[in-house]
Amino acid sequence: MRSDKTKRGINRAPHRSLMKAMGMIDEEIEKPFIGVVNSWNEFIPGHIHLDKLAENAKSGIRMAGGTPFEFYTIGVCDGIAMGHEGMRYSLPSRETIADSVELQVQAHQLDALLFVTSCDKILPGHLMAAARMNIPSIFVTGGPMCPGIFNDKQVDLISVFEAIGKFQAGEITEEEVRALEESACPGIGSCAGLFTANTMGCITEALGMSLLGCGTSMAIDANKSKIAKRSGMQIMKLFKENIRPRDIMTEKTFENAICVDMAIGGSTNTVLHLPAIANECGIKLSLDLFDKLSRETPHLTSIRPGGPHFMLDLDRAGGIQAVMDRIKDRLNLNCMTVTGKTLHENLLGLKILNPEKNREVIRTKENPYHKEGGIAVLKGNLAPRGSVVKQSAVDSKIMKHSGPARVFDCEEDANDAILKGKIKKGDVIVIRYEGPKGGPGMREMLAPTSAIAGMGLSDSVALITDGRFSGGTRGPCIGHISPEAAEGGPIAIVQERDMIEIDIPQRRLNLKLSEKEIQERLKKWKKREKKLSGVLKRYSQMVSSADKGAVFE
């Protein structure tokens, strides 16, 4: 056991003495030390219940013969950080979380890890840490929030964001916005649609790093507590059999996860997070791989923000295992999972209740919502190294679009212009200097995209940015443009009223200028300097571009 370095032999009497100061007895000290990595905090509704799940997990560890040690990581609520300076700190927190887990685990030489976690950058940070540490690990994800009810319709957080645009357009009153605010988020869990948090919960299960059903099991469901206890017991089996994260998260497994992501129409943020997790495993995932697998994988679900269903519906329809069963001919079935069985063995035991009733929630390959997967990678003279769009959430009327650029050098200026009615049908909003280095921090653009949708422009106005989008974004919103403006990418030289051509089916994103004109503008471009300090200064100096997953170099 790794922990023997801290507790075995006469020379470790001082170490054991410190453990006994906390009330430990010899019988506990002799057992394997299992770290329970908990991101519980009082900022995030998706985390507020994780203390209870951690207690359940620790019970399972003790029942199976281990000694749990719980410790905490930070967590940023993207919803609360959205639309202001706080969002610059969200993506950087991913690297800090991974580093903090490494520091704690290596300092105390833990034998195995059980992660209790949820939400946008926190769960990816924990997965990165698990891959980096490569000691037996298992994940308990916090689970989705139930949808709220407003005017006898199901609603969620995105409904509130989009209500701001509707209010500015005169479609609803301030009193109605207030009433929606009260009912949209009815309790604990990750926001109720297939936004980034729940996408990553699903991806964790698809990677084989959590028990079956964990990704979609609702936060309020007693089944989530049962999964936590069983995960506590299962980590002891993984420890005894020495099954490690890199035995599970192989190149073939990442391909499976991408296929599942495409089939469910998940958040574009997976194109940042999966490469970052794979990088910790020594595996490189390219944007081209995402696009290739998207072209080959049908989109089978229609979940918010792109469709009418919620995570609750997906869970009742059989969850991620049912999705994987639908596309199993596209998957590598021999991949190992934390169940101790292969994906093939897991799917053999799959039972789905009322398959006909749930046929609209998870469609068949013969009757998909779209023939291609949820994400498309666009390239062209405006994005030489690529850009990303959630094509499953784009209206068919604007899959191809050409329009004049409306250029803004920060999110706030663009959002202000949208809400003041300065953006017209046909415009292409350009928001730049919001990339990983230039922001710094690569902010999500949920405020402007929701304002566009709320004002009824999501089928006539496009938005492109070197920043990124919330998983709750819908419409022709193209992010992750690489190279970013701060690195002298072509997006930096776009001028007001330049024509921009978008062709999602053909994967093209072009500035309608000659190559000579583009090069002349680039020669005149001057790098912008921002006064930075602390975390953001270090992050800007170390982070790679979005097409590489915004990992540290």
Coordinates of C-alpha atoms in Angstrom, one line a residue:
M1 CA 0.0 0.0 0.0
R2 CA 1.2 3.5 -0.8
S3 CA 0.0 4.6 2.6
D4 CA 2.5 2.3 4.3
K5 CA 5.0 5.0 3.7
T6 CA 3.2 7.1 6.3
K7 CA 2.2 4.5 8.9
R8 CA 4.3 1.2 8.9
G9 CA 7.2 0.5 11.2
I10 CA 8.8 2.0 14.3
N11 CA 10.0 5.0 12.3
R12 CA 6.5 6.0 11.6
A13 CA 5.4 6.2 15.3
P14 CA 5.3 10.0 15.1
H15 CA 3.1 9.8 12.1
R16 CA 0.7 7.4 13.8
S17 CA 0.7 9.6 16.8
L18 CA -0.7 12.5 14.7
M19 CA -3.4 10.2 13.3
K20 CA -4.4 9.2 16.8
A21 CA -4.7 12.8 17.8
M22 CA -7.7 12.8 15.5
G23 CA -9.2 9.9 17.3
M24 CA -8.0 7.1 15.0
I25 CA -7.3 3.7 16.3
D26 CA -4.9 1.0 15.1
E27 CA -7.6 -1.0 13.4
E28 CA -8.3 2.0 11.1
I29 CA -4.7 2.9 10.5
E30 CA -3.9 -0.7 9.3
K31 CA -6.6 -0.5 6.5
P32 CA -6.1 1.1 3.1
F33 CA -6.4 4.9 3.1
I34 CA -9.1 6.1 0.7
G35 CA -9.3 9.7 -0.2
V36 CA -12.8 11.1 -0.6
V37 CA -12.4 14.1 -2.8
N38 CA -15.4 16.4 -2.2
S39 CA -16.2 19.6 -4.0
W40 CA -19.0 20.5 -1.6
N41 CA -19.6 24.2 -1.0
E42 CA -22.4 26.7 -0.3
F43 CA -22.1 28.5 -3.7
I44 CA -23.5 25.9 -6.1
P45 CA -26.9 24.2 -6.1
G46 CA -25.2 21.3 -7.8
H47 CA -22.9 20.9 -4.8
I48 CA -25.0 21.8 -1.8
H49 CA -25.9 18.2 -1.2
L50 CA -22.5 16.6 -1.8
D51 CA -21.7 16.5 1.9
K52 CA -24.6 13.9 2.2
L53 CA -23.3 11.9 -0.7
A54 CA -19.8 11.9 0.7
E55 CA -21.1 10.5 4.0
N56 CA -22.9 7.7 2.1
A57 CA -19.7 7.0 0.1
K58 CA -17.6 6.8 3.3
S59 CA -20.1 4.4 4.7
G60 CA -19.5 2.1 1.7
I61 CA -15.8 2.4 2.1
R62 CA -15.9 1.4 5.7
M63 CA -18.3 -1.5 5.0
A64 CA -15.8 -2.8 2.4
G65 CA -12.8 -2.6 4.7
G66 CA -11.2 0.8 4.0
T67 CA -10.5 4.0 6.0
P68 CA -11.9 7.1 4.3
F69 CA -10.2 10.5 4.5
E70 CA -12.3 13.4 3.2
F71 CA -10.9 16.6 1.8
Y72 CA -12.3 19.5 -0.3
T73 CA -11.6 21.3 -3.5
I74 CA -12.9 24.7 -4.6
G75 CA -15.8 25.2 -7.0
V76 CA -17.1 28.1 -9.1
C77 CA -20.8 28.3 -10.0
D78 CA -20.8 29.3 -13.7
G79 CA -24.3 30.6 -13.5
I80 CA -23.5 33.1 -10.7
A81 CA -20.1 34.0 -12.3
M82 CA -21.8 34.6 -15.7
G83 CA -21.7 37.9 -17.4
H84 CA -19.1 39.7 -15.3
E85 CA -15.4 39.5 -14.3
G86 CA -16.0 36.5 -12.2
M87 CA -16.4 34.3 -15.3
R88 CA -12.7 34.9 -16.1
Y89 CA -11.9 32.7 -13.1
S90 CA -14.1 29.7 -14.0
L91 CA -11.9 27.8 -16.6
P92 CA -8.7 28.6 -14.7
S93 CA -10.2 26.9 -11.6
R94 CA -10.0 23.6 -13.5
E95 CA -6.2 23.5 -13.4
T96 CA -6.2 24.7 -9.8
I97 CA -8.5 21.9 -8.8
A98 CA -6.4 19.2 -10.5
D99 CA -3.3 20.6 -8.8
S100 CA -4.9 20.7 -5.4
V101 CA -5.9 17.1 -5.6
E102 CA -2.4 16.1 -6.6
L103 CA -0.9 18.0 -3.7
Q104 CA -3.1 16.4 -1.1
V105 CA -2.9 12.9 -2.5
Q106 CA 0.9 12.9 -3.0
A107 CA 1.6 14.5 0.4
H108 CA -0.4 11.9 2.2
Q109 CA 0.3 8.9 -0.1
L110 CA -3.4 7.8 -0.3
D111 CA -4.1 4.3 -1.7
A112 CA -7.2 5.1 -3.8
L113 CA -9.7 7.9 -4.5
L114 CA -13.4 8.4 -4.5
F115 CA -14.5 11.7 -6.1
V116 CA -17.8 13.3 -5.1
T117 CA -18.2 16.1 -7.5
S118 CA -20.3 17.9 -10.1
C119 CA -20.6 20.9 -12.4
D120 CA -18.8 22.6 -15.2
K121 CA -15.0 22.9 -14.5
I122 CA -15.0 21.0 -11.2
L123 CA -15.8 17.6 -12.5
P124 CA -13.2 17.9 -15.4
G125 CA -10.6 19.1 -12.9
H126 CA -11.2 16.0 -10.8
L127 CA -11.0 13.7 -13.8
M128 CA -7.7 15.3 -14.8
A129 CA -6.5 14.7 -11.3
A130 CA -7.6 11.0 -11.4
A131 CA -5.7 10.5 -14.6
R132 CA -2.6 12.3 -13.3
M133 CA -2.5 10.4 -10.1
N134 CA -3.4 7.0 -11.7
I135 CA -4.3 5.2 -8.5
P136 CA -7.6 3.3 -8.3
S137 CA -10.4 5.9 -8.6
I138 CA -14.2 6.1 -8.9
F139 CA -16.6 9.0 -9.4
V140 CA -20.0 9.9 -7.8
T141 CA -21.5 12.8 -9.7
G142 CA -24.0 15.0 -8.0
G143 CA -26.9 14.6 -10.5
P144 CA -29.3 16.8 -12.3
M145 CA -31.8 19.3 -10.9
C146 CA -35.5 18.8 -11.6
P147 CA -37.1 21.2 -14.0
G148 CA -39.2 24.0 -12.5
I149 CA -42.8 24.8 -13.4
F150 CA -43.9 28.3 -14.6
N151 CA -47.3 29.0 -16.2
D152 CA -47.9 25.2 -16.3
K153 CA -44.7 24.7 -18.4
Q154 CA -41.4 23.1 -17.5
V155 CA -38.6 25.7 -17.2
D156 CA -34.9 25.9 -16.2
L157 CA -32.2 28.4 -15.6
I158 CA -31.8 29.2 -19.3
S159 CA -35.5 30.2 -19.3
V160 CA -34.5 33.0 -16.9
F161 CA -31.5 34.1 -18.9
E162 CA -33.6 34.3 -22.1
A163 CA -36.4 36.1 -20.2
I164 CA -34.1 39.2 -19.9
G165 CA -34.2 39.5 -23.7
K166 CA -37.9 39.0 -23.8
F167 CA -38.3 41.7 -21.2
Q168 CA -36.2 44.1 -23.3
A169 CA -38.3 43.2 -26.3
G170 CA -41.5 44.1 -24.4
E171 CA -42.8 40.5 -24.5
I172 CA -43.0 40.0 -20.8
T173 CA -43.2 42.2 -17.7
E174 CA -40.8 42.6 -14.9
E175 CA -43.3 40.9 -12.6
E176 CA -43.3 37.8 -14.9
V177 CA -39.4 37.7 -14.9
R178 CA -39.5 37.8 -11.1
A179 CA -42.1 35.0 -11.0
L180 CA -40.0 32.9 -13.3
E181 CA -36.9 33.6 -11.2
E182 CA -38.7 32.1 -8.2
S183 CA -39.7 28.9 -9.9
A184 CA -37.0 28.0 -12.6
C185 CA -34.6 26.3 -10.2
P186 CA -36.7 24.3 -7.8
G187 CA -34.0 22.7 -5.7
I188 CA -30.6 20.9 -5.6
G189 CA -28.7 19.5 -8.5
S190 CA -27.0 20.6 -11.7
C191 CA -29.3 22.8 -13.9
A192 CA -32.0 20.7 -15.4
G193 CA -31.0 20.5 -19.1
L194 CA -28.0 19.0 -21.0
F195 CA -25.8 21.9 -20.2
T196 CA -22.1 21.5 -19.4
A197 CA -22.5 20.1 -15.9
N198 CA -24.8 17.3 -16.8
T199 CA -23.0 16.7 -20.1
M200 CA -19.8 16.0 -18.1
G201 CA -21.8 13.8 -15.7
C202 CA -22.9 11.8 -18.7
I203 CA -19.4 11.8 -20.1
T204 CA -17.9 10.5 -16.9
E205 CA -20.3 7.5 -17.1
A206 CA -19.4 7.0 -20.8
L207 CA -15.7 7.1 -19.9
G208 CA -16.4 4.2 -17.5
M209 CA -15.4 6.2 -14.4
S210 CA -18.8 6.0 -12.6
L211 CA -21.3 3.3 -11.8
L212 CA -24.1 2.6 -14.2
G213 CA -26.9 5.2 -14.1
C214 CA -24.8 7.7 -12.1
G215 CA -24.6 10.3 -14.8
T216 CA -28.4 10.9 -15.1
S217 CA -29.6 9.8 -11.6
M218 CA -31.4 12.9 -10.2
A219 CA -29.9 14.8 -7.3
I220 CA -33.0 14.4 -5.2
D221 CA -33.4 10.6 -5.9
A222 CA -32.6 8.2 -3.1
N223 CA -30.9 6.1 -5.8
K224 CA -28.1 8.7 -5.9
S225 CA -27.3 7.9 -2.2
K226 CA -27.4 4.2 -3.0
I227 CA -25.0 4.7 -5.9
A228 CA -22.7 6.6 -3.5
K229 CA -22.6 3.7 -1.0
R230 CA -22.1 1.2 -3.8
S231 CA -19.3 3.3 -5.2
G232 CA -17.6 3.4 -1.7
M233 CA -17.7 -0.4 -1.7
Q234 CA -16.6 -0.7 -5.3
I235 CA -13.5 1.5 -4.8
M236 CA -12.2 -1.2 -2.4
K237 CA -12.6 -3.8 -5.2
L238 CA -10.8 -1.6 -7.6
F239 CA -8.0 -1.1 -5.1
K240 CA -7.6 -4.8 -4.5
E241 CA -7.6 -5.6 -8.2
N242 CA -5.4 -2.6 -8.9
I243 CA -7.6 -1.2 -11.7
R244 CA -6.5 2.3 -12.4
P245 CA -7.9 5.3 -14.3
R246 CA -5.5 4.9 -17.2
D247 CA -6.5 1.2 -17.5
I248 CA -10.1 2.5 -18.1
M249 CA -9.5 5.9 -19.8
T250 CA -7.8 4.6 -23.0
E251 CA -7.7 6.1 -26.5
K252 CA -10.7 3.8 -27.4
T253 CA -12.6 4.9 -24.3
F254 CA -12.2 8.6 -25.2
E255 CA -13.6 7.8 -28.7
N256 CA -16.6 6.2 -27.0
A257 CA -17.1 9.3 -24.9
I258 CA -17.0 11.5 -27.9
C259 CA -19.5 9.3 -29.7
V260 CA -21.9 9.5 -26.7
D261 CA -21.4 13.2 -26.5
M262 CA -22.4 13.5 -30.2
A263 CA -25.4 11.2 -29.8
I264 CA -26.8 13.2 -26.9
G265 CA -25.9 16.7 -28.3
G266 CA -23.8 17.7 -25.3
S267 CA -22.1 21.0 -24.5
T268 CA -19.4 22.4 -26.7
N269 CA -17.2 22.7 -23.5
T270 CA -16.5 18.9 -23.8
V271 CA -14.2 19.9 -26.7
L272 CA -12.1 21.7 -24.1
H273 CA -12.4 19.2 -21.3
L274 CA -12.0 15.8 -23.0
P275 CA -8.7 16.8 -24.6
A276 CA -7.5 18.1 -21.2
I277 CA -8.4 14.9 -19.4
A278 CA -6.9 12.8 -22.2
N279 CA -3.7 14.9 -22.1
E280 CA -3.2 13.8 -18.4
C281 CA -3.4 10.2 -19.8
G282 CA -0.8 10.9 -22.4
I283 CA -3.3 10.9 -25.2
K284 CA -3.9 13.6 -27.8
L285 CA -7.4 14.4 -29.0
S286 CA -7.7 16.6 -32.0
L287 CA -10.6 18.8 -33.1
D288 CA -10.6 16.8 -36.3
L289 CA -11.4 13.6 -34.3
F290 CA -14.4 15.3 -32.8
D291 CA -15.7 16.3 -36.2
K292 CA -15.0 12.9 -37.7
L293 CA -16.9 11.1 -35.0
S294 CA -19.7 13.7 -35.2
R295 CA -20.2 13.0 -38.9
E296 CA -20.4 9.2 -38.2
T297 CA -22.7 9.4 -35.1
P298 CA -26.4 10.2 -35.3
H299 CA -27.9 12.7 -32.8
L300 CA -30.5 10.7 -30.9
T301 CA -31.8 13.0 -28.1
S302 CA -33.5 16.4 -28.0
I303 CA -32.8 17.8 -24.6
R304 CA -32.7 21.4 -23.4
P305 CA -31.4 23.8 -24.6
G306 CA -31.8 22.3 -28.1
G307 CA -35.0 20.5 -27.5
P308 CA -38.1 20.0 -25.3
H309 CA -36.8 17.2 -23.0
F310 CA -35.0 17.5 -19.7
M311 CA -32.4 15.3 -17.9
L312 CA -35.3 13.8 -15.8
D313 CA -36.7 12.4 -19.1
L314 CA -33.3 11.0 -20.2
D315 CA -32.9 9.3 -16.8
R316 CA -36.3 7.7 -17.0
A317 CA -35.7 6.5 -20.6
G318 CA -32.7 4.5 -19.5
G319 CA -29.9 7.1 -19.2
I320 CA -26.5 6.9 -20.8
Q321 CA -26.4 3.1 -20.9
A322 CA -29.5 3.2 -23.1
V323 CA -27.8 5.7 -25.4
M324 CA -24.7 3.5 -25.6
D325 CA -26.9 0.5 -26.4
R326 CA -28.4 2.4 -29.3
I327 CA -25.0 3.2 -30.8
K328 CA -23.1 0.1 -29.7
D329 CA -22.0 -0.7 -33.2
R330 CA -20.1 2.6 -33.1
L331 CA -18.4 1.9 -29.8
N332 CA -15.4 0.0 -28.6
L333 CA -17.1 -2.6 -26.4
N334 CA -14.0 -4.2 -24.8
C335 CA -13.2 -1.1 -22.8
M336 CA -12.9 -1.7 -19.0
T337 CA -15.1 0.3 -16.6
V338 CA -15.2 0.9 -12.8
T339 CA -17.8 -1.8 -12.5
G340 CA -14.9 -4.3 -13.0
K341 CA -16.6 -5.4 -16.2
T342 CA -16.2 -4.3 -19.9
L343 CA -18.7 -2.1 -21.6
H344 CA -20.0 -5.1 -23.5
E345 CA -20.7 -6.9 -20.2
N346 CA -22.4 -3.9 -18.8
L347 CA -24.7 -3.6 -21.8
L348 CA -25.6 -7.3 -21.6
G349 CA -27.4 -6.7 -18.3
L350 CA -29.2 -3.6 -19.5
K351 CA -33.0 -3.5 -18.9
I352 CA -35.1 -0.6 -20.2
L353 CA -38.7 -0.1 -19.0
N354 CA -41.3 1.1 -21.5
P355 CA -38.9 1.3 -24.5
E356 CA -41.7 2.4 -26.9
K357 CA -42.9 5.1 -24.5
N358 CA -39.4 6.6 -24.3
R359 CA -38.7 6.2 -28.0
E360 CA -38.9 10.0 -28.5
V361 CA -36.5 10.7 -25.6
I362 CA -33.8 8.4 -27.0
R363 CA -34.4 7.7 -30.7
T364 CA -33.0 4.9 -32.8
K365 CA -30.3 5.3 -35.4
E366 CA -32.9 4.7 -38.1
N367 CA -35.0 7.7 -36.8
P368 CA -32.5 10.2 -35.4
Y369 CA -33.1 13.9 -34.6
H370 CA -30.2 14.6 -36.9
K371 CA -28.0 12.4 -39.0
E372 CA -24.9 13.9 -37.6
G373 CA -23.8 14.4 -34.0
G374 CA -24.3 17.4 -31.8
I375 CA -21.0 19.3 -32.4
A376 CA -19.4 20.5 -35.6
V377 CA -15.9 21.9 -36.1
L378 CA -15.7 24.7 -38.6
K379 CA -12.5 25.9 -40.3
G380 CA -11.6 28.6 -42.8
N381 CA -9.6 31.8 -43.1
L382 CA -11.3 33.2 -39.9
A383 CA -10.5 30.0 -37.9
P384 CA -7.5 28.4 -39.4
R385 CA -7.1 25.9 -36.5
G386 CA -10.8 25.4 -36.0
S387 CA -13.9 26.6 -34.1
V388 CA -16.8 24.8 -32.5
V389 CA -20.6 25.0 -32.8
K390 CA -23.4 23.0 -31.2
Q391 CA -25.1 22.3 -34.5
S392 CA -27.9 20.3 -32.9
A393 CA -29.1 23.5 -31.2
V394 CA -29.1 25.6 -34.5
D395 CA -32.3 26.4 -36.4
S396 CA -32.2 24.7 -39.8
K397 CA -32.9 28.2 -41.4
I398 CA -29.5 29.5 -40.4
M399 CA -27.2 26.5 -40.8
K400 CA -25.9 28.6 -43.7
H401 CA -25.6 32.3 -43.3
S402 CA -23.7 35.3 -44.6
G403 CA -23.9 38.7 -42.9
P404 CA -22.1 41.9 -41.8
A405 CA -19.8 41.8 -38.8
R406 CA -20.7 43.7 -35.7
V407 CA -17.4 43.8 -33.8
F408 CA -16.9 44.0 -30.1
D409 CA -13.8 43.6 -28.0
C410 CA -15.5 42.3 -24.9
E411 CA -18.7 40.5 -23.9
E412 CA -20.2 43.4 -22.0
D413 CA -20.2 45.8 -25.0
A414 CA -21.9 43.1 -27.2
N415 CA -24.5 42.3 -24.6
D416 CA -25.3 46.0 -24.2
A417 CA -25.7 46.5 -27.9
I418 CA -28.1 43.5 -28.2
L419 CA -30.3 44.6 -25.3
K420 CA -30.5 48.2 -26.7
G421 CA -31.7 46.8 -30.1
K422 CA -28.6 47.8 -32.0
I423 CA -28.3 44.3 -33.6
K424 CA -30.4 43.6 -36.6
K425 CA -31.5 40.5 -38.4
G426 CA -28.7 39.1 -40.5
D427 CA -25.9 40.5 -38.4
V428 CA -22.9 38.4 -37.3
I429 CA -21.8 39.5 -33.9
V430 CA -18.0 39.1 -33.3
I431 CA -16.8 39.1 -29.7
R432 CA -13.0 38.9 -29.5
Y433 CA -10.2 39.1 -26.9
E434 CA -12.1 36.7 -24.8
G435 CA -9.9 33.6 -25.5
P436 CA -7.8 31.6 -23.0
K437 CA -4.9 34.1 -23.1
G438 CA -6.7 37.2 -24.2
G439 CA -9.6 37.2 -21.7
P440 CA -7.8 35.8 -19.9
G441 CA -9.9 32.8 -18.8
M442 CA -12.1 32.2 -21.9
R443 CA -15.4 33.5 -20.6
E444 CA -18.7 31.8 -21.4
M445 CA -21.1 34.0 -23.4
L446 CA -24.5 32.9 -22.1
A447 CA -25.7 36.5 -21.4
P448 CA -25.5 37.7 -25.0
T449 CA -26.6 34.3 -26.6
S450 CA -29.6 34.3 -24.2
A451 CA -30.4 37.9 -25.1
I452 CA -30.3 37.0 -28.8
A453 CA -32.7 34.1 -28.2
G454 CA -35.0 36.1 -25.9
M455 CA -35.3 38.9 -28.4
G456 CA -36.3 36.4 -31.1
L457 CA -33.1 36.7 -33.2
S458 CA -31.7 33.2 -32.8
D459 CA -32.8 32.1 -36.3
S460 CA -31.4 35.3 -37.9
V461 CA -28.3 36.5 -36.0
A462 CA -25.0 34.6 -35.6
L463 CA -22.4 35.1 -33.0
I464 CA -18.7 34.1 -33.3
T465 CA -16.1 34.4 -30.6
D466 CA -12.6 33.3 -29.4
G467 CA -14.4 32.8 -26.1
R468 CA -16.7 29.9 -25.4
F469 CA -20.4 29.2 -24.6
S470 CA -22.4 27.8 -21.8
G471 CA -23.9 24.4 -22.4
G472 CA -27.2 26.2 -22.3
T473 CA -26.5 28.2 -25.4
R474 CA -28.6 27.6 -28.5
G475 CA -28.5 29.1 -32.0
P476 CA -25.7 29.7 -34.5
C477 CA -23.1 30.5 -31.9
I478 CA -19.5 29.6 -32.9
G479 CA -16.8 29.6 -30.3
H480 CA -13.2 28.5 -29.5
I481 CA -12.0 30.3 -32.7
S482 CA -8.3 29.5 -33.0
P483 CA -5.9 31.2 -33.1
E484 CA -7.5 33.7 -30.8
A485 CA -7.3 37.5 -31.2
A486 CA -4.6 37.9 -28.5
E487 CA -2.4 35.5 -30.5
G488 CA -2.9 37.5 -33.7
G489 CA -5.5 35.2 -35.2
P490 CA -7.6 36.6 -38.1
I491 CA -10.5 37.3 -35.8
A492 CA -8.3 40.2 -34.5
I493 CA -8.4 42.1 -37.8
V494 CA -12.2 41.8 -38.5
Q495 CA -13.7 45.3 -39.1
E496 CA -17.2 46.6 -38.7
R497 CA -19.4 45.5 -41.6
D498 CA -16.9 43.0 -43.1
M499 CA -18.9 40.1 -44.6
I500 CA -18.7 36.8 -42.8
E501 CA -19.8 33.5 -44.3
I502 CA -20.9 30.6 -42.2
D503 CA -21.6 27.1 -43.6
I504 CA -22.1 24.6 -40.9
P505 CA -23.0 21.6 -43.1
Q506 CA -19.7 22.2 -45.1
R507 CA -17.8 23.1 -41.9
R508 CA -16.7 26.5 -43.2
L509 CA -16.2 29.9 -41.5
N510 CA -14.7 32.6 -43.7
L511 CA -14.1 36.3 -43.7
K512 CA -15.0 37.4 -47.2
L513 CA -11.8 39.2 -47.9
S514 CA -8.8 38.4 -50.2
E515 CA -5.9 36.7 -48.7
K516 CA -3.8 39.7 -49.6
E517 CA -6.1 42.0 -47.6
I518 CA -6.1 39.7 -44.6
Q519 CA -2.3 39.6 -44.6
E520 CA -2.0 43.3 -44.9
R521 CA -4.3 43.8 -41.9
L522 CA -2.4 41.2 -39.9
K523 CA 0.9 43.1 -40.5
K524 CA -0.6 46.3 -39.1
W525 CA -2.1 44.5 -36.0
K526 CA -0.5 45.3 -32.7
K527 CA -0.7 43.0 -29.6
R528 CA -2.8 44.3 -26.8
E529 CA -1.4 44.3 -23.3
K530 CA -3.6 43.9 -20.2
K531 CA -2.5 44.7 -16.7
L532 CA -2.9 41.4 -14.9
S533 CA -2.0 40.0 -11.5
G534 CA -2.3 36.9 -9.5
V535 CA -4.0 33.8 -10.9
L536 CA -5.0 35.4 -14.2
K537 CA -1.5 36.6 -14.9
R538 CA -0.1 33.1 -14.4
Y539 CA -2.9 31.6 -16.4
S540 CA -2.4 33.9 -19.4
Q541 CA 1.3 33.1 -19.5
M542 CA 0.8 29.3 -19.3
V543 CA -2.4 28.4 -21.0
S544 CA -2.5 26.9 -24.5
S545 CA -5.1 27.7 -27.2
A546 CA -8.6 26.4 -27.2
D547 CA -8.0 23.9 -30.0
K548 CA -5.5 22.2 -27.6
G549 CA -8.0 22.1 -24.8
A550 CA -6.7 25.2 -23.0
V551 CA -4.2 23.1 -21.1
F552 CA -1.1 24.4 -19.5
E553 CA 2.1 24.3 -21.5

